[in-house]
């Protein structure tokens, strides 16, 4: 199992632990994270959720081999039922505060999921990137709405169209992250933030969180559905297939033919 979970001192921790594949997320890992989020949602003993990775890597995003299987009609080819969709829905619906400790690179959904966390602390060694277009794909899970809102269209174009990586400082500057911490301290800092919810009234926290997301909720869901349909079709596109094959063949993709 590449997802480790634990409940300690009111905090449910989800640790992504597949370092040999740079914490790439598989179907089984999304399913494990979904179950844990749902259990945390209804467990009175859990006051906050903490999501973390391994030293040097938060997650390299969706497993690209799984992308290829989905593109050819494998498990999860119906986007609304796919394990990644269910995981993101559980994250959106989690009424407990969610804290992310970004221990290293956060790529693709690794950055997208941060947009749906309540607190994000980033290691000074982390890099964030959303290279969907370079993979022949489109932005996902409302990042096409939230990223331009956070940083304006021009800076969002650098991140979403060019796929330029951004530094931890830039992540704080544009409001994706709360603070940059030395790599050795980021997890403990995030845990201390999560543990503060042991001393706050859970009902008020829950309702305040719902209110904060309320006005945008419908727009988020509509955008997610629209992006999901395009993303799913794009997984089967010749552009994406070229990008996936190039990744595993450790070469640059060639888009000149399109
Ligand atoms: N899916 C599947 N396998 C992945 C992966 C992913 N998203 N990311 C890394 N891996 C695998 C590599 O294929 C490699 O496997 P191998 O040892 O069998 O060859 C192993 O993990 C180590 O990755 P490698 O690329 O050699 O490590 P690195 O330190 O040079 O680079 C990253 C790390 C994260 C920068 C790089 O792996 C990367 O760019 N990954 C893909 C990110 C991506 O595009 N994600 C999808 C976004 S939508």
mmCIF file of C-alpha atoms and ligand atoms in Angstrom:
data_model
loop_
_atom_site.group_PDB
_atom_site.id
_atom_site.type_symbol
_atom_site.label_atom_id
_atom_site.label_comp_id
_atom_site.label_asym_id
_atom_site.label_seq_id
_atom_site.Cartn_x
_atom_site.Cartn_y
_atom_site.Cartn_z
ATOM 1 C CA UNK A 1 0.000 0.000 0.000
ATOM 2 C CA UNK A 2 1.457 3.361 -1.018
ATOM 3 C CA UNK A 3 -0.821 5.441 1.168
ATOM 4 C CA UNK A 4 -0.133 5.416 4.891
ATOM 5 C CA UNK A 5 -2.791 6.753 7.234
ATOM 6 C CA UNK A 6 -2.862 7.437 10.956
ATOM 7 C CA UNK A 7 -5.004 9.314 13.447
ATOM 8 C CA UNK A 8 -3.010 10.979 16.185
ATOM 9 C CA UNK A 9 -3.988 13.779 18.545
ATOM 10 C CA UNK A 10 -7.123 14.695 16.554
ATOM 11 C CA UNK A 11 -5.314 14.804 13.197
ATOM 12 C CA UNK A 12 -5.900 12.286 10.426
ATOM 13 C CA UNK A 13 -2.704 12.070 8.378
ATOM 14 C CA UNK A 14 -2.635 10.872 4.771
ATOM 15 C CA UNK A 15 0.952 10.170 3.749
ATOM 16 C CA UNK A 16 1.727 9.516 0.091
ATOM 17 C CA UNK A 17 4.495 6.914 0.164
ATOM 18 C CA UNK A 18 5.611 5.603 -3.216
ATOM 19 C CA UNK A 19 9.047 7.183 -3.425
ATOM 20 C CA UNK A 20 10.392 4.736 -6.041
ATOM 21 C CA UNK A 21 7.902 6.265 -8.522
ATOM 22 C CA UNK A 22 8.184 9.783 -7.139
ATOM 23 C CA UNK A 23 4.849 9.340 -5.338
ATOM 24 C CA UNK A 24 2.904 9.059 -8.621
ATOM 25 C CA UNK A 25 -0.750 8.432 -7.755
ATOM 26 C CA UNK A 26 -2.402 5.213 -8.911
ATOM 27 C CA UNK A 27 -6.065 4.178 -8.930
ATOM 28 C CA UNK A 28 -5.540 2.194 -5.692
ATOM 29 C CA UNK A 29 -3.919 5.211 -4.023
ATOM 30 C CA UNK A 30 -6.822 7.532 -4.967
ATOM 31 C CA UNK A 31 -9.247 4.930 -3.600
ATOM 32 C CA UNK A 32 -7.337 4.668 -0.313
ATOM 33 C CA UNK A 33 -7.233 8.462 0.067
ATOM 34 C CA UNK A 34 -10.956 8.749 -0.731
ATOM 35 C CA UNK A 35 -11.880 6.202 1.935
ATOM 36 C CA UNK A 36 -9.690 7.953 4.496
ATOM 37 C CA UNK A 37 -11.159 11.389 3.723
ATOM 38 C CA UNK A 38 -14.711 10.058 3.973
ATOM 39 C CA UNK A 39 -13.938 8.336 7.289
ATOM 40 C CA UNK A 40 -12.292 11.516 8.620
ATOM 41 C CA UNK A 41 -15.338 13.541 7.546
ATOM 42 C CA UNK A 42 -17.638 11.510 9.785
ATOM 43 C CA UNK A 43 -15.256 10.692 12.669
ATOM 44 C CA UNK A 44 -15.899 13.058 15.604
ATOM 45 C CA UNK A 45 -12.422 12.353 16.966
ATOM 46 C CA UNK A 46 -10.820 13.847 13.843
ATOM 47 C CA UNK A 47 -10.538 17.645 13.999
ATOM 48 C CA UNK A 48 -8.335 18.192 10.921
ATOM 49 C CA UNK A 49 -6.761 16.307 8.024
ATOM 50 C CA UNK A 50 -3.081 16.515 7.086
ATOM 51 C CA UNK A 51 -1.840 15.499 3.622
ATOM 52 C CA UNK A 52 1.881 14.981 3.139
ATOM 53 C CA UNK A 53 4.456 13.223 0.952
ATOM 54 C CA UNK A 54 8.052 12.059 1.287
ATOM 55 C CA UNK A 55 11.229 14.106 1.741
ATOM 56 C CA UNK A 56 11.915 15.784 -1.610
ATOM 57 C CA UNK A 57 8.660 14.708 -3.261
ATOM 58 C CA UNK A 58 5.050 15.537 -2.464
ATOM 59 C CA UNK A 59 3.708 13.829 -5.585
ATOM 60 C CA UNK A 60 4.668 13.684 -9.272
ATOM 61 C CA UNK A 61 0.947 13.670 -10.056
ATOM 62 C CA UNK A 62 -1.221 11.078 -11.681
ATOM 63 C CA UNK A 63 0.586 7.862 -12.632
ATOM 64 C CA UNK A 64 1.191 8.356 -16.344
ATOM 65 C CA UNK A 65 0.818 4.614 -16.975
ATOM 66 C CA UNK A 66 -2.705 4.858 -15.521
ATOM 67 C CA UNK A 67 -3.354 7.864 -17.787
ATOM 68 C CA UNK A 68 -2.521 5.629 -20.757
ATOM 69 C CA UNK A 69 -4.884 2.888 -19.502
ATOM 70 C CA UNK A 70 -7.717 5.405 -19.002
ATOM 71 C CA UNK A 71 -7.113 6.739 -22.486
ATOM 72 C CA UNK A 72 -7.531 3.282 -23.961
ATOM 73 C CA UNK A 73 -10.762 2.678 -22.041
ATOM 74 C CA UNK A 74 -9.254 0.991 -18.992
ATOM 75 C CA UNK A 75 -10.509 1.355 -15.443
ATOM 76 C CA UNK A 76 -11.959 4.777 -14.719
ATOM 77 C CA UNK A 77 -12.480 5.852 -18.319
ATOM 78 C CA UNK A 78 -15.832 7.399 -17.324
ATOM 79 C CA UNK A 79 -14.514 10.577 -15.790
ATOM 80 C CA UNK A 80 -17.296 11.220 -13.266
ATOM 81 C CA UNK A 81 -16.883 7.732 -11.760
ATOM 82 C CA UNK A 82 -13.115 7.646 -11.927
ATOM 83 C CA UNK A 83 -11.180 7.149 -8.677
ATOM 84 C CA UNK A 84 -9.405 10.498 -9.100
ATOM 85 C CA UNK A 85 -12.760 12.266 -9.471
ATOM 86 C CA UNK A 86 -14.074 10.547 -6.345
ATOM 87 C CA UNK A 87 -10.954 11.544 -4.424
ATOM 88 C CA UNK A 88 -11.236 15.187 -5.462
ATOM 89 C CA UNK A 89 -14.959 15.217 -4.639
ATOM 90 C CA UNK A 90 -14.188 13.821 -1.166
ATOM 91 C CA UNK A 91 -11.569 16.567 -0.745
ATOM 92 C CA UNK A 92 -14.036 19.275 -1.834
ATOM 93 C CA UNK A 93 -16.720 17.878 0.456
ATOM 94 C CA UNK A 94 -14.500 17.313 3.500
ATOM 95 C CA UNK A 95 -15.903 19.627 6.149
ATOM 96 C CA UNK A 96 -12.837 19.333 8.402
ATOM 97 C CA UNK A 97 -9.927 21.712 7.772
ATOM 98 C CA UNK A 98 -7.374 20.172 5.399
ATOM 99 C CA UNK A 99 -3.700 21.097 5.818
ATOM 100 C CA UNK A 100 -1.050 20.199 3.215
ATOM 101 C CA UNK A 101 2.642 19.782 4.012
ATOM 102 C CA UNK A 102 4.309 20.023 0.597
ATOM 103 C CA UNK A 103 7.557 18.192 1.302
ATOM 104 C CA UNK A 104 8.942 18.470 -2.241
ATOM 105 C CA UNK A 105 7.868 18.643 -5.877
ATOM 106 C CA UNK A 106 4.105 18.871 -6.431
ATOM 107 C CA UNK A 107 3.253 18.231 -10.061
ATOM 108 C CA UNK A 108 -0.062 18.089 -11.903
ATOM 109 C CA UNK A 109 -2.758 17.024 -9.490
ATOM 110 C CA UNK A 110 -0.137 17.492 -6.760
ATOM 111 C CA UNK A 111 -0.573 21.235 -7.273
ATOM 112 C CA UNK A 112 -4.249 21.094 -8.255
ATOM 113 C CA UNK A 113 -5.235 19.430 -4.987
ATOM 114 C CA UNK A 114 -3.532 22.229 -3.038
ATOM 115 C CA UNK A 115 -6.109 24.650 -4.482
ATOM 116 C CA UNK A 116 -8.744 22.734 -2.489
ATOM 117 C CA UNK A 117 -6.856 22.573 0.825
ATOM 118 C CA UNK A 118 -7.405 25.157 3.553
ATOM 119 C CA UNK A 119 -3.762 25.564 4.584
ATOM 120 C CA UNK A 120 -0.679 24.883 2.470
ATOM 121 C CA UNK A 121 2.898 24.896 3.833
ATOM 122 C CA UNK A 122 5.677 24.408 1.315
ATOM 123 C CA UNK A 123 9.229 23.170 1.779
ATOM 124 C CA UNK A 124 11.910 25.580 0.565
ATOM 125 C CA UNK A 125 13.028 22.767 -1.772
ATOM 126 C CA UNK A 126 9.604 22.259 -3.365
ATOM 127 C CA UNK A 127 8.647 23.077 -6.931
ATOM 128 C CA UNK A 128 5.052 23.296 -8.116
ATOM 129 C CA UNK A 129 3.917 22.763 -11.696
ATOM 130 C CA UNK A 130 0.765 22.117 -13.710
ATOM 131 C CA UNK A 131 2.148 20.787 -17.028
ATOM 132 C CA UNK A 132 -1.202 19.584 -18.390
ATOM 133 C CA UNK A 133 -0.950 21.269 -21.784
ATOM 134 C CA UNK A 134 2.571 19.892 -22.349
ATOM 135 C CA UNK A 135 1.056 16.433 -21.806
ATOM 136 C CA UNK A 136 -1.651 17.090 -24.408
ATOM 137 C CA UNK A 137 -4.228 17.584 -21.625
ATOM 138 C CA UNK A 138 -6.207 20.480 -20.143
ATOM 139 C CA UNK A 139 -6.342 21.868 -16.591
ATOM 140 C CA UNK A 140 -8.454 19.868 -14.120
ATOM 141 C CA UNK A 141 -10.578 20.175 -10.995
ATOM 142 C CA UNK A 142 -11.345 23.872 -11.350
ATOM 143 C CA UNK A 143 -7.722 24.959 -11.747
ATOM 144 C CA UNK A 144 -8.753 26.782 -14.948
ATOM 145 C CA UNK A 145 -11.054 28.877 -12.731
ATOM 146 C CA UNK A 146 -9.067 29.134 -9.491
ATOM 147 C CA UNK A 147 -5.547 29.772 -10.830
ATOM 148 C CA UNK A 148 -6.512 32.841 -12.942
ATOM 149 C CA UNK A 149 -8.577 34.085 -9.981
ATOM 150 C CA UNK A 150 -5.587 33.773 -7.671
ATOM 151 C CA UNK A 151 -2.871 35.274 -9.859
ATOM 152 C CA UNK A 152 -4.536 36.994 -12.831
ATOM 153 C CA UNK A 153 -4.773 35.749 -16.409
ATOM 154 C CA UNK A 154 -1.201 36.624 -17.483
ATOM 155 C CA UNK A 155 0.607 34.813 -14.672
ATOM 156 C CA UNK A 156 -1.893 31.938 -14.892
ATOM 157 C CA UNK A 157 -1.060 31.590 -18.598
ATOM 158 C CA UNK A 158 2.597 30.985 -17.670
ATOM 159 C CA UNK A 159 1.567 28.233 -15.264
ATOM 160 C CA UNK A 160 -1.320 26.623 -17.177
ATOM 161 C CA UNK A 161 -0.411 27.133 -20.849
ATOM 162 C CA UNK A 162 3.403 27.030 -20.702
ATOM 163 C CA UNK A 163 3.459 24.772 -17.633
ATOM 164 C CA UNK A 164 6.242 26.848 -16.057
ATOM 165 C CA UNK A 165 7.177 25.549 -12.599
ATOM 166 C CA UNK A 166 6.977 27.923 -9.711
ATOM 167 C CA UNK A 167 9.041 28.358 -6.604
ATOM 168 C CA UNK A 168 7.674 28.088 -3.053
ATOM 169 C CA UNK A 169 8.015 31.859 -2.710
ATOM 170 C CA UNK A 170 5.922 32.396 -5.853
ATOM 171 C CA UNK A 171 3.321 29.964 -4.484
ATOM 172 C CA UNK A 172 3.023 32.120 -1.357
ATOM 173 C CA UNK A 173 3.091 35.338 -3.374
ATOM 174 C CA UNK A 174 0.111 34.270 -5.496
ATOM 175 C CA UNK A 175 -1.856 32.841 -2.583
ATOM 176 C CA UNK A 176 -1.609 29.106 -3.282
ATOM 177 C CA UNK A 177 0.487 28.575 -0.149
ATOM 178 C CA UNK A 178 0.548 30.116 3.329
ATOM 179 C CA UNK A 179 4.279 29.970 4.035
ATOM 180 C CA UNK A 180 7.640 28.499 3.034
ATOM 181 C CA UNK A 181 9.440 26.439 5.678
ATOM 182 C CA UNK A 182 12.856 24.753 5.768
ATOM 183 C CA UNK A 183 12.434 21.219 4.377
ATOM 184 C CA UNK A 184 13.111 19.625 7.769
ATOM 185 C CA UNK A 185 10.379 21.692 9.460
ATOM 186 C CA UNK A 186 7.479 21.759 7.005
ATOM 187 C CA UNK A 187 5.704 18.625 8.255
ATOM 188 C CA UNK A 188 5.924 19.527 11.946
ATOM 189 C CA UNK A 189 4.740 23.063 11.240
ATOM 190 C CA UNK A 190 1.748 21.786 9.247
ATOM 191 C CA UNK A 191 0.952 19.302 12.022
ATOM 192 C CA UNK A 192 1.007 22.067 14.655
ATOM 193 C CA UNK A 193 -1.453 24.084 12.540
ATOM 194 C CA UNK A 194 -3.744 21.031 12.203
ATOM 195 C CA UNK A 195 -3.563 20.347 15.957
ATOM 196 C CA UNK A 196 -4.786 23.866 16.742
ATOM 197 C CA UNK A 197 -8.252 22.653 15.695
ATOM 198 C CA UNK A 198 -8.320 20.487 18.846
ATOM 199 C CA UNK A 199 -8.873 23.736 20.738
ATOM 200 C CA UNK A 200 -11.546 25.235 18.460
ATOM 201 C CA UNK A 201 -15.301 24.474 18.375
ATOM 202 C CA UNK A 202 -15.806 21.947 15.541
ATOM 203 C CA UNK A 203 -19.333 23.062 14.611
ATOM 204 C CA UNK A 204 -18.271 26.665 14.097
ATOM 205 C CA UNK A 205 -15.183 25.546 12.122
ATOM 206 C CA UNK A 206 -17.370 23.382 9.866
ATOM 207 C CA UNK A 207 -19.913 26.098 9.164
ATOM 208 C CA UNK A 208 -17.251 28.759 8.620
ATOM 209 C CA UNK A 209 -15.484 26.516 6.099
ATOM 210 C CA UNK A 210 -18.773 25.914 4.258
ATOM 211 C CA UNK A 211 -19.462 29.657 4.161
ATOM 212 C CA UNK A 212 -15.987 30.417 2.778
ATOM 213 C CA UNK A 213 -16.496 28.069 -0.159
ATOM 214 C CA UNK A 214 -20.259 28.635 -0.537
ATOM 215 C CA UNK A 215 -20.503 31.467 -3.090
ATOM 216 C CA UNK A 216 -18.248 29.648 -5.576
ATOM 217 C CA UNK A 217 -19.483 26.127 -5.021
ATOM 218 C CA UNK A 218 -21.745 25.871 -8.079
ATOM 219 C CA UNK A 219 -19.175 27.515 -10.359
ATOM 220 C CA UNK A 220 -16.524 25.064 -9.126
ATOM 221 C CA UNK A 221 -18.732 22.037 -9.829
ATOM 222 C CA UNK A 222 -19.683 23.278 -13.298
ATOM 223 C CA UNK A 223 -16.050 23.974 -14.185
ATOM 224 C CA UNK A 224 -14.942 20.572 -12.864
ATOM 225 C CA UNK A 225 -17.537 18.812 -15.037
ATOM 226 C CA UNK A 226 -16.553 20.786 -18.145
ATOM 227 C CA UNK A 227 -12.816 20.251 -17.592
ATOM 228 C CA UNK A 228 -13.400 16.566 -16.811
ATOM 229 C CA UNK A 229 -15.161 15.894 -20.106
ATOM 230 C CA UNK A 230 -12.396 17.607 -22.096
ATOM 231 C CA UNK A 231 -9.643 15.964 -20.042
ATOM 232 C CA UNK A 232 -11.139 12.525 -20.545
ATOM 233 C CA UNK A 233 -11.355 13.000 -24.325
ATOM 234 C CA UNK A 234 -7.823 14.433 -24.390
ATOM 235 C CA UNK A 235 -6.405 11.289 -22.735
ATOM 236 C CA UNK A 236 -7.188 9.510 -26.028
ATOM 237 C CA UNK A 237 -5.772 12.267 -28.244
ATOM 238 C CA UNK A 238 -2.704 11.601 -30.431
ATOM 239 C CA UNK A 239 -1.044 14.609 -28.732
ATOM 240 C CA UNK A 240 -1.392 13.050 -25.278
ATOM 241 C CA UNK A 241 -0.327 9.597 -26.467
ATOM 242 C CA UNK A 242 2.846 11.121 -27.947
ATOM 243 C CA UNK A 243 3.539 12.954 -24.646
ATOM 244 C CA UNK A 244 3.018 9.827 -22.494
ATOM 245 C CA UNK A 245 5.177 7.652 -24.727
ATOM 246 C CA UNK A 246 7.925 10.288 -24.745
ATOM 247 C CA UNK A 247 7.895 10.361 -20.912
ATOM 248 C CA UNK A 248 8.498 6.626 -20.604
ATOM 249 C CA UNK A 249 11.011 6.611 -23.459
ATOM 250 C CA UNK A 250 12.837 9.437 -21.622
ATOM 251 C CA UNK A 251 12.838 11.721 -24.676
ATOM 252 C CA UNK A 252 11.319 15.077 -25.598
ATOM 253 C CA UNK A 253 7.839 14.803 -27.169
ATOM 254 C CA UNK A 254 7.538 15.795 -30.831
ATOM 255 C CA UNK A 255 4.378 17.804 -31.575
ATOM 256 C CA UNK A 256 5.499 19.067 -34.992
ATOM 257 C CA UNK A 257 3.255 16.521 -36.757
ATOM 258 C CA UNK A 258 0.035 18.003 -35.267
HETATM 259 N N1 LIG B 1 3.798 8.493 -13.458
HETATM 260 C C1 LIG B 1 4.433 7.305 -13.579
HETATM 261 N N2 LIG B 1 5.729 7.138 -13.262
HETATM 262 C C2 LIG B 1 6.406 8.205 -12.803
HETATM 263 C C3 LIG B 1 5.805 9.465 -12.662
HETATM 264 C C4 LIG B 1 4.436 9.590 -13.003
HETATM 265 N N3 LIG B 1 3.754 10.732 -12.858
HETATM 266 N N4 LIG B 1 6.730 10.338 -12.192
HETATM 267 C C5 LIG B 1 7.871 9.649 -12.051
HETATM 268 N N5 LIG B 1 7.676 8.356 -12.414
HETATM 269 C C6 LIG B 1 8.660 7.257 -12.411
HETATM 270 C C7 LIG B 1 9.644 7.393 -13.573
HETATM 271 O O1 LIG B 1 9.110 6.792 -14.753
HETATM 272 C C8 LIG B 1 10.827 6.640 -13.002
HETATM 273 O O2 LIG B 1 10.576 5.265 -13.112
HETATM 274 P P1 LIG B 1 11.793 4.250 -13.487
HETATM 275 O O3 LIG B 1 12.740 4.358 -12.332
HETATM 276 O O4 LIG B 1 11.105 2.920 -13.582
HETATM 277 O O5 LIG B 1 12.371 4.766 -14.794
HETATM 278 C C9 LIG B 1 10.783 6.969 -11.497
HETATM 279 O O6 LIG B 1 9.452 7.381 -11.231
HETATM 280 C C10 LIG B 1 11.705 8.104 -11.105
HETATM 281 O O7 LIG B 1 11.378 9.238 -11.899
HETATM 282 P P2 LIG B 1 12.502 10.141 -12.610
HETATM 283 O O8 LIG B 1 11.830 10.942 -13.674
HETATM 284 O O9 LIG B 1 13.672 9.309 -13.021
HETATM 285 O O10 LIG B 1 12.935 11.084 -11.373
HETATM 286 P P3 LIG B 1 13.586 12.538 -11.443
HETATM 287 O O11 LIG B 1 14.032 12.851 -10.045
HETATM 288 O O12 LIG B 1 14.560 12.667 -12.551
HETATM 289 O O13 LIG B 1 12.343 13.532 -11.785
HETATM 290 C C11 LIG B 1 10.093 14.328 -11.598
HETATM 291 C C12 LIG B 1 11.269 13.658 -10.878
HETATM 292 C C13 LIG B 1 8.905 14.300 -10.641
HETATM 293 C C14 LIG B 1 10.471 15.781 -11.961
HETATM 294 C C15 LIG B 1 9.771 13.556 -12.916
HETATM 295 O O14 LIG B 1 9.656 12.172 -12.585
HETATM 296 C C16 LIG B 1 8.527 13.974 -13.640
HETATM 297 O O15 LIG B 1 8.500 14.999 -14.304
HETATM 298 N N6 LIG B 1 7.457 13.147 -13.536
HETATM 299 C C17 LIG B 1 6.248 13.312 -14.321
HETATM 300 C C18 LIG B 1 5.435 14.457 -13.808
HETATM 301 C C19 LIG B 1 4.168 14.614 -14.626
HETATM 302 O O16 LIG B 1 4.185 15.018 -15.761
HETATM 303 N N7 LIG B 1 3.035 14.254 -13.977
HETATM 304 C C20 LIG B 1 1.743 14.283 -14.556
HETATM 305 C C21 LIG B 1 1.197 15.639 -14.435
HETATM 306 S S1 LIG B 1 -0.435 15.777 -15.107
#
